[in-house]
mmCIF file of C-alpha atoms in Angstrom:
data_model
loop_
_atom_site.group_PDB
_atom_site.id
_atom_site.type_symbol
_atom_site.label_atom_id
_atom_site.label_comp_id
_atom_site.label_asym_id
_atom_site.label_seq_id
_atom_site.Cartn_x
_atom_site.Cartn_y
_atom_site.Cartn_z
ATOM 1 C CA MET A 1 -106.730 62.276 53.911
ATOM 2 C CA GLU A 2 -107.701 64.788 51.259
ATOM 3 C CA ILE A 3 -108.300 68.520 50.965
ATOM 4 C CA ARG A 4 -111.657 69.696 49.601
ATOM 5 C CA ASP A 5 -112.797 73.317 49.588
ATOM 6 C CA TYR A 6 -109.854 74.343 51.813
ATOM 7 C CA TYR A 7 -110.683 71.808 54.534
ATOM 8 C CA LEU A 8 -108.990 68.552 55.475
ATOM 9 C CA HIS A 9 -111.125 65.417 55.284
ATOM 10 C CA GLY A 10 -110.295 62.003 56.662
ATOM 11 C CA GLU A 11 -110.455 59.686 59.642
ATOM 12 C CA GLY A 12 -110.009 61.498 62.954
ATOM 13 C CA VAL A 13 -110.438 64.965 61.418
ATOM 14 C CA SER A 14 -112.984 67.449 62.759
ATOM 15 C CA VAL A 15 -113.507 71.205 62.574
ATOM 16 C CA THR A 16 -113.753 73.792 65.344
ATOM 17 C CA GLU A 17 -113.755 77.244 63.751
ATOM 18 C CA THR A 18 -111.645 79.958 65.341
ATOM 19 C CA PRO A 19 -112.594 83.654 65.217
ATOM 20 C CA ASN A 20 -108.912 84.548 65.403
ATOM 21 C CA ARG A 21 -108.191 85.011 61.719
ATOM 22 C CA SER A 22 -107.609 87.601 59.030
ATOM 23 C CA GLY A 23 -108.646 87.645 55.381
ATOM 24 C CA ALA A 24 -107.660 85.427 52.492
ATOM 25 C CA PHE A 25 -104.062 84.749 51.473
ATOM 26 C CA ALA A 26 -102.704 86.759 48.562
ATOM 27 C CA GLU A 27 -102.466 85.114 45.157
ATOM 28 C CA GLY A 28 -99.801 82.380 45.070
ATOM 29 C CA LEU A 29 -99.893 81.958 48.844
ATOM 30 C CA PRO A 30 -99.543 80.174 51.199
ATOM 31 C CA ASP A 31 -96.097 78.887 50.228
ATOM 32 C CA THR A 32 -94.876 77.870 53.697
ATOM 33 C CA VAL A 33 -95.825 75.359 56.381
ATOM 34 C CA LEU A 34 -94.906 76.536 59.884
ATOM 35 C CA ILE A 35 -94.682 73.876 62.614
ATOM 36 C CA HIS A 36 -95.245 74.543 66.328
ATOM 37 C CA TYR A 37 -95.762 72.723 69.608
ATOM 38 C CA THR A 38 -98.597 73.766 71.901
ATOM 39 C CA ALA A 39 -96.617 73.746 75.198
ATOM 40 C CA GLY A 40 -99.808 72.631 76.906
ATOM 41 C CA PRO A 41 -101.377 69.576 78.569
ATOM 42 C CA ASN A 42 -103.580 68.224 75.741
ATOM 43 C CA LEU A 43 -105.303 68.896 72.439
ATOM 44 C CA SER A 44 -108.523 70.198 73.999
ATOM 45 C CA SER A 45 -106.632 72.798 76.008
ATOM 46 C CA ALA A 46 -104.843 73.982 72.885
ATOM 47 C CA VAL A 47 -108.070 74.196 70.873
ATOM 48 C CA ASN A 48 -109.759 76.153 73.674
ATOM 49 C CA THR A 49 -106.909 78.668 73.710
ATOM 50 C CA LEU A 50 -106.661 78.992 69.943
ATOM 51 C CA THR A 51 -110.421 79.579 69.553
ATOM 52 C CA ASN A 52 -110.692 82.065 72.437
ATOM 53 C CA PRO A 53 -110.946 85.621 71.048
ATOM 54 C CA SER A 54 -108.975 87.019 73.990
ATOM 55 C CA SER A 55 -105.948 84.865 73.152
ATOM 56 C CA ARG A 56 -105.386 86.628 69.816
ATOM 57 C CA ALA A 57 -103.810 83.382 68.592
ATOM 58 C CA SER A 58 -104.816 80.532 66.294
ATOM 59 C CA ALA A 59 -103.539 77.991 63.788
ATOM 60 C CA HIS A 60 -104.967 76.041 60.901
ATOM 61 C CA ILE A 61 -104.428 72.556 62.325
ATOM 62 C CA VAL A 62 -103.876 70.998 65.770
ATOM 63 C CA ILE A 63 -102.685 67.379 65.905
ATOM 64 C CA GLY A 64 -103.160 65.336 69.079
ATOM 65 C CA ARG A 65 -100.809 62.667 70.371
ATOM 66 C CA ASP A 66 -103.249 59.897 69.441
ATOM 67 C CA GLY A 67 -103.698 61.203 65.902
ATOM 68 C CA GLU A 68 -106.824 63.294 66.369
ATOM 69 C CA ILE A 69 -106.780 66.313 64.038
ATOM 70 C CA ARG A 70 -108.740 69.503 64.619
ATOM 71 C CA GLN A 71 -108.918 72.136 61.887
ATOM 72 C CA LEU A 72 -109.502 75.669 63.152
ATOM 73 C CA ALA A 73 -109.333 77.696 59.927
ATOM 74 C CA PRO A 74 -109.603 76.885 56.219
ATOM 75 C CA PHE A 75 -106.329 76.763 54.302
ATOM 76 C CA ASN A 76 -107.178 79.828 52.202
ATOM 77 C CA ILE A 77 -107.513 82.087 55.268
ATOM 78 C CA ILE A 78 -104.723 83.688 57.333
ATOM 79 C CA ALA A 79 -104.447 82.400 60.918
ATOM 80 C CA TRP A 80 -102.517 84.026 63.794
ATOM 81 C CA HIS A 81 -99.700 81.657 64.752
ATOM 82 C CA ALA A 82 -96.389 83.204 63.688
ATOM 83 C CA GLY A 83 -96.395 86.532 65.557
ATOM 84 C CA GLN A 84 -93.318 88.690 65.061
ATOM 85 C CA SER A 85 -91.346 86.631 62.579
ATOM 86 C CA GLN A 86 -88.724 86.830 59.865
ATOM 87 C CA TYR A 87 -87.014 84.410 57.500
ATOM 88 C CA LYS A 88 -84.655 85.449 54.734
ATOM 89 C CA GLU A 89 -86.060 88.676 53.268
ATOM 90 C CA ARG A 90 -89.654 88.265 54.519
ATOM 91 C CA THR A 91 -91.346 89.288 57.767
ATOM 92 C CA GLY A 92 -94.765 88.611 59.268
ATOM 93 C CA PHE A 93 -95.202 84.929 58.426
ATOM 94 C CA ASN A 94 -98.910 84.734 59.185
ATOM 95 C CA GLN A 95 -99.467 86.089 55.676
ATOM 96 C CA TYR A 96 -97.342 83.361 54.050
ATOM 97 C CA SER A 97 -97.896 80.198 56.043
ATOM 98 C CA ILE A 98 -100.182 77.407 57.165
ATOM 99 C CA GLY A 99 -99.742 76.814 60.897
ATOM 100 C CA ILE A 100 -99.627 73.277 62.312
ATOM 101 C CA GLU A 101 -99.699 72.923 66.110
ATOM 102 C CA LEU A 102 -98.663 69.639 67.748
ATOM 103 C CA ASP A 103 -99.894 68.647 71.201
ATOM 104 C CA ASN A 104 -96.608 68.573 73.114
ATOM 105 C CA ALA A 105 -95.421 69.959 76.466
ATOM 106 C CA GLY A 106 -92.188 71.338 75.025
ATOM 107 C CA GLU A 107 -89.180 71.924 77.251
ATOM 108 C CA LEU A 108 -89.078 69.901 80.484
ATOM 109 C CA THR A 109 -87.226 70.346 83.760
ATOM 110 C CA ARG A 110 -85.577 67.477 85.595
ATOM 111 C CA ARG A 111 -86.094 67.469 89.369
ATOM 112 C CA ASN A 112 -86.774 64.985 92.154
ATOM 113 C CA GLY A 113 -85.939 62.108 89.828
ATOM 114 C CA GLY A 114 -88.581 63.086 87.276
ATOM 115 C CA TYR A 115 -89.202 65.297 84.253
ATOM 116 C CA TYR A 116 -91.719 68.127 84.616
ATOM 117 C CA SER A 117 -93.471 70.567 82.291
ATOM 118 C CA TRP A 118 -93.980 74.233 83.112
ATOM 119 C CA PHE A 119 -97.569 73.383 84.120
ATOM 120 C CA GLY A 120 -96.428 70.744 86.626
ATOM 121 C CA ARG A 121 -97.129 67.451 84.846
ATOM 122 C CA ARG A 122 -94.576 64.699 85.340
ATOM 123 C CA TYR A 123 -93.416 62.658 82.340
ATOM 124 C CA ALA A 124 -91.794 59.227 82.225
ATOM 125 C CA LYS A 125 -88.247 58.867 80.939
ATOM 126 C CA GLU A 126 -89.586 57.072 77.857
ATOM 127 C CA GLU A 127 -91.393 60.278 76.886
ATOM 128 C CA VAL A 128 -88.298 62.460 77.180
ATOM 129 C CA VAL A 129 -85.628 63.454 74.672
ATOM 130 C CA LYS A 130 -82.330 64.949 75.826
ATOM 131 C CA ALA A 131 -80.893 67.174 73.104
ATOM 132 C CA VAL A 132 -79.406 70.531 72.190
ATOM 133 C CA HIS A 133 -81.768 73.039 70.569
ATOM 134 C CA ARG A 134 -80.656 74.422 67.196
ATOM 135 C CA ASN A 135 -80.518 77.953 68.675
ATOM 136 C CA GLU A 136 -78.693 76.947 71.880
ATOM 137 C CA THR A 137 -75.520 75.127 72.973
ATOM 138 C CA VAL A 138 -76.607 73.304 76.144
ATOM 139 C CA GLU A 139 -78.437 69.981 76.348
ATOM 140 C CA LYS A 140 -81.961 70.165 77.785
ATOM 141 C CA TYR A 141 -84.931 67.839 78.208
ATOM 142 C CA TRP A 142 -87.867 67.868 75.779
ATOM 143 C CA HIS A 143 -91.210 66.112 75.572
ATOM 144 C CA ALA A 144 -91.057 63.501 72.792
ATOM 145 C CA PHE A 145 -93.600 63.618 69.979
ATOM 146 C CA SER A 146 -95.633 60.501 69.289
ATOM 147 C CA GLU A 147 -94.825 58.462 66.178
ATOM 148 C CA ARG A 148 -98.402 59.009 65.044
ATOM 149 C CA GLN A 149 -97.998 62.794 65.198
ATOM 150 C CA ILE A 150 -94.787 62.742 63.187
ATOM 151 C CA ALA A 151 -96.336 60.467 60.557
ATOM 152 C CA LEU A 152 -99.392 62.708 60.254
ATOM 153 C CA VAL A 153 -97.290 65.855 59.885
ATOM 154 C CA TYR A 154 -95.410 64.151 57.076
ATOM 155 C CA ASP A 155 -98.599 63.042 55.321
ATOM 156 C CA LEU A 156 -100.221 66.450 55.769
ATOM 157 C CA CYS A 157 -97.183 68.324 54.445
ATOM 158 C CA ILE A 158 -97.114 66.065 51.374
ATOM 159 C CA LEU A 159 -100.801 66.801 50.808
ATOM 160 C CA LEU A 160 -100.341 70.559 51.282
ATOM 161 C CA LYS A 161 -97.402 70.556 48.888
ATOM 162 C CA GLU A 162 -99.500 68.778 46.266
ATOM 163 C CA THR A 163 -102.401 71.218 46.767
ATOM 164 C CA TYR A 164 -100.666 74.560 47.286
ATOM 165 C CA ASN A 165 -97.464 76.290 46.255
ATOM 166 C CA ILE A 166 -95.476 75.046 49.271
ATOM 167 C CA LYS A 167 -91.773 75.888 48.995
ATOM 168 C CA TYR A 168 -90.747 76.012 52.659
ATOM 169 C CA ILE A 169 -91.367 73.909 55.774
ATOM 170 C CA LEU A 170 -90.095 75.793 58.824
ATOM 171 C CA GLY A 171 -90.193 75.658 62.602
ATOM 172 C CA HIS A 172 -91.406 78.584 64.678
ATOM 173 C CA GLU A 173 -87.914 78.586 66.202
ATOM 174 C CA GLU A 174 -86.482 79.462 62.770
ATOM 175 C CA VAL A 175 -88.704 82.456 62.015
ATOM 176 C CA SER A 176 -88.739 83.747 65.617
ATOM 177 C CA PRO A 177 -85.371 82.512 66.984
ATOM 178 C CA ASN A 178 -85.176 85.040 69.813
ATOM 179 C CA ARG A 179 -88.696 84.311 71.073
ATOM 180 C CA LYS A 180 -89.643 80.718 70.350
ATOM 181 C CA LEU A 181 -88.271 77.188 70.846
ATOM 182 C CA ASP A 182 -90.920 75.156 69.029
ATOM 183 C CA PRO A 183 -91.047 72.558 67.664
ATOM 184 C CA GLY A 184 -87.625 71.936 69.282
ATOM 185 C CA PRO A 185 -85.040 69.170 68.839
ATOM 186 C CA ALA A 186 -87.446 66.338 69.704
ATOM 187 C CA PHE A 187 -89.139 66.901 66.330
ATOM 188 C CA PRO A 188 -87.214 65.645 63.233
ATOM 189 C CA LEU A 189 -87.747 68.868 61.306
ATOM 190 C CA ASP A 190 -84.627 68.819 59.137
ATOM 191 C CA LYS A 191 -85.130 65.203 58.089
ATOM 192 C CA LEU A 192 -88.854 65.661 57.428
ATOM 193 C CA ARG A 193 -88.592 68.751 55.253
ATOM 194 C CA ASP A 194 -85.610 67.448 53.310
ATOM 195 C CA LYS A 195 -87.512 64.260 52.526
ATOM 196 C CA ILE A 196 -90.560 66.250 51.390
ATOM 197 C CA LEU A 197 -88.940 69.169 49.577
ATOM 198 C CA ASN A 198 -85.885 67.351 48.196
ATOM 199 C CA PRO A 199 -87.003 63.750 47.670
ATOM 200 C CA ASP A 200 -84.420 62.971 44.987
ATOM 201 C CA ARG A 201 -81.514 64.344 47.025
ATOM 202 C CA SER A 202 -82.726 62.640 50.200
ATOM 203 C CA GLN A 203 -82.861 59.280 48.411
ATOM 204 C CA ASN A 204 -79.367 59.719 47.017
ATOM 205 C CA GLU A 205 -77.987 60.678 50.423
ATOM 206 C CA ALA A 206 -79.680 57.679 52.038
ATOM 207 C CA GLU A 207 -78.066 55.360 49.517
ATOM 208 C CA SER A 208 -74.545 56.772 49.709
ATOM 209 C CA PRO A 209 -74.011 59.294 52.517
ATOM 210 C CA GLU A 210 -70.861 61.374 52.337
ATOM 211 C CA ILE A 211 -68.795 61.485 55.525
ATOM 212 C CA PRO A 212 -66.174 64.231 55.849
ATOM 213 C CA GLU A 213 -62.660 63.158 56.795
ATOM 214 C CA GLU A 214 -61.963 66.075 59.129
ATOM 215 C CA GLY A 215 -63.908 68.769 60.929
ATOM 216 C CA VAL A 216 -63.864 71.556 63.494
ATOM 217 C CA VAL A 217 -66.069 71.891 66.604
ATOM 218 C CA SER A 218 -68.560 74.710 65.929
ATOM 219 C CA ALA A 219 -70.335 74.769 69.329
ATOM 220 C CA SER A 220 -68.892 76.704 72.280
ATOM 221 C CA SER A 221 -68.129 73.296 73.812
ATOM 222 C CA LEU A 222 -69.093 69.804 72.683
ATOM 223 C CA ASN A 223 -69.553 66.704 74.842
ATOM 224 C CA ILE A 224 -67.593 63.660 73.678
ATOM 225 C CA ARG A 225 -69.201 60.352 74.664
ATOM 226 C CA LEU A 226 -68.310 56.676 74.735
ATOM 227 C CA GLN A 227 -71.333 55.774 72.593
ATOM 228 C CA PRO A 228 -73.493 57.700 70.067
ATOM 229 C CA ASP A 229 -76.213 58.507 72.598
ATOM 230 C CA VAL A 230 -76.987 61.575 74.726
ATOM 231 C CA GLU A 231 -77.328 59.333 77.789
ATOM 232 C CA SER A 232 -73.917 57.706 77.223
ATOM 233 C CA GLU A 233 -71.071 58.374 79.651
ATOM 234 C CA ARG A 234 -68.681 61.128 78.631
ATOM 235 C CA ALA A 235 -65.320 59.965 77.310
ATOM 236 C CA ALA A 236 -63.496 63.118 78.453
ATOM 237 C CA ARG A 237 -63.974 66.806 79.097
ATOM 238 C CA PRO A 238 -66.015 68.658 76.433
ATOM 239 C CA LEU A 239 -64.156 69.677 73.291
ATOM 240 C CA PRO A 240 -63.800 73.483 73.080
ATOM 241 C CA ASN A 241 -64.819 75.546 70.083
ATOM 242 C CA GLY A 242 -62.314 75.322 67.243
ATOM 243 C CA THR A 243 -60.964 71.866 68.124
ATOM 244 C CA LYS A 244 -59.876 70.039 64.971
ATOM 245 C CA VAL A 245 -61.003 66.426 64.772
ATOM 246 C CA LYS A 246 -60.494 63.473 62.460
ATOM 247 C CA ILE A 247 -63.818 61.798 61.626
ATOM 248 C CA LEU A 248 -63.610 58.026 61.797
ATOM 249 C CA GLU A 249 -67.221 56.890 61.470
ATOM 250 C CA ALA A 250 -70.826 58.151 61.268
ATOM 251 C CA LYS A 251 -73.927 56.687 62.913
ATOM 252 C CA ASP A 252 -77.445 58.113 63.381
ATOM 253 C CA GLY A 253 -76.326 61.722 63.220
ATOM 254 C CA TRP A 254 -73.202 61.186 65.340
ATOM 255 C CA TYR A 255 -69.521 61.242 64.352
ATOM 256 C CA LYS A 256 -66.838 59.118 65.952
ATOM 257 C CA VAL A 257 -63.891 61.505 66.115
ATOM 258 C CA GLN A 258 -60.255 61.380 67.054
ATOM 259 C CA THR A 259 -58.142 64.118 68.578
ATOM 260 C CA LEU A 260 -55.819 62.823 71.257
ATOM 261 C CA LEU A 261 -58.662 60.445 72.195
ATOM 262 C CA GLU A 262 -61.696 58.808 70.650
ATOM 263 C CA GLY A 263 -65.398 59.224 71.434
ATOM 264 C CA TRP A 264 -68.771 60.084 69.925
ATOM 265 C CA VAL A 265 -70.101 63.638 69.368
ATOM 266 C CA ASN A 266 -73.303 65.049 67.873
ATOM 267 C CA GLY A 267 -72.554 65.492 64.159
ATOM 268 C CA LYS A 268 -74.454 68.750 63.697
ATOM 269 C CA TYR A 269 -71.819 70.579 65.725
ATOM 270 C CA ILE A 270 -68.945 69.529 63.483
ATOM 271 C CA LYS A 271 -68.221 71.760 60.482
#
């Protein structure tokens, strides 16, 4: 892929212009990539919504599950994807960011032995991730992103960083935490942006990760499991907030901890 004259060029890339846009970015902008999920059934549905004038919404890029990419606005023009938003000292992130939408159903509900989206589609267990959202404390079910989508987001963010003054890669959930859940815990946002924005640090951490010896439960309650997996059987009742633990081992984002018992917990809730 490459960017020429503010448009993405490459295999699987096409353009469908959206009327839902403002003027050009100010000098030195954009400096942020903002990642979303569509919460819809497919790429075509998302493109139809984001190019409909009555929706008052748009984005620069939509990425389908099979790798199809649709560009809706050139990268020098402001699109309408952030809405009411704030991060650090800045508000109104449309004026700072390139919006990337990923075809994904978002949060799912488990019922009748299946997993269902808000629009009624059933998803197989292999397409489901059970995880706790960064802004919540309870495990929920989420539609998994395809490996192709994740790889394309990575490649596109690298390209945008090389072309523009990109300093931040954020999720909609981080700039609008009281309104939005996207892209959610099924998307490896923290890992992706750290690898792109801090490549030297990420490499060093991969070679010799530091594991704390002790920690304290930071969630309101934290499940402790027999194995480092959200589907694993619980080892005991959840650990309450403030529980001190000894950290014995780390694996794939989990810590094996010891209080009066041993089990596996999600490492991001240990401080």
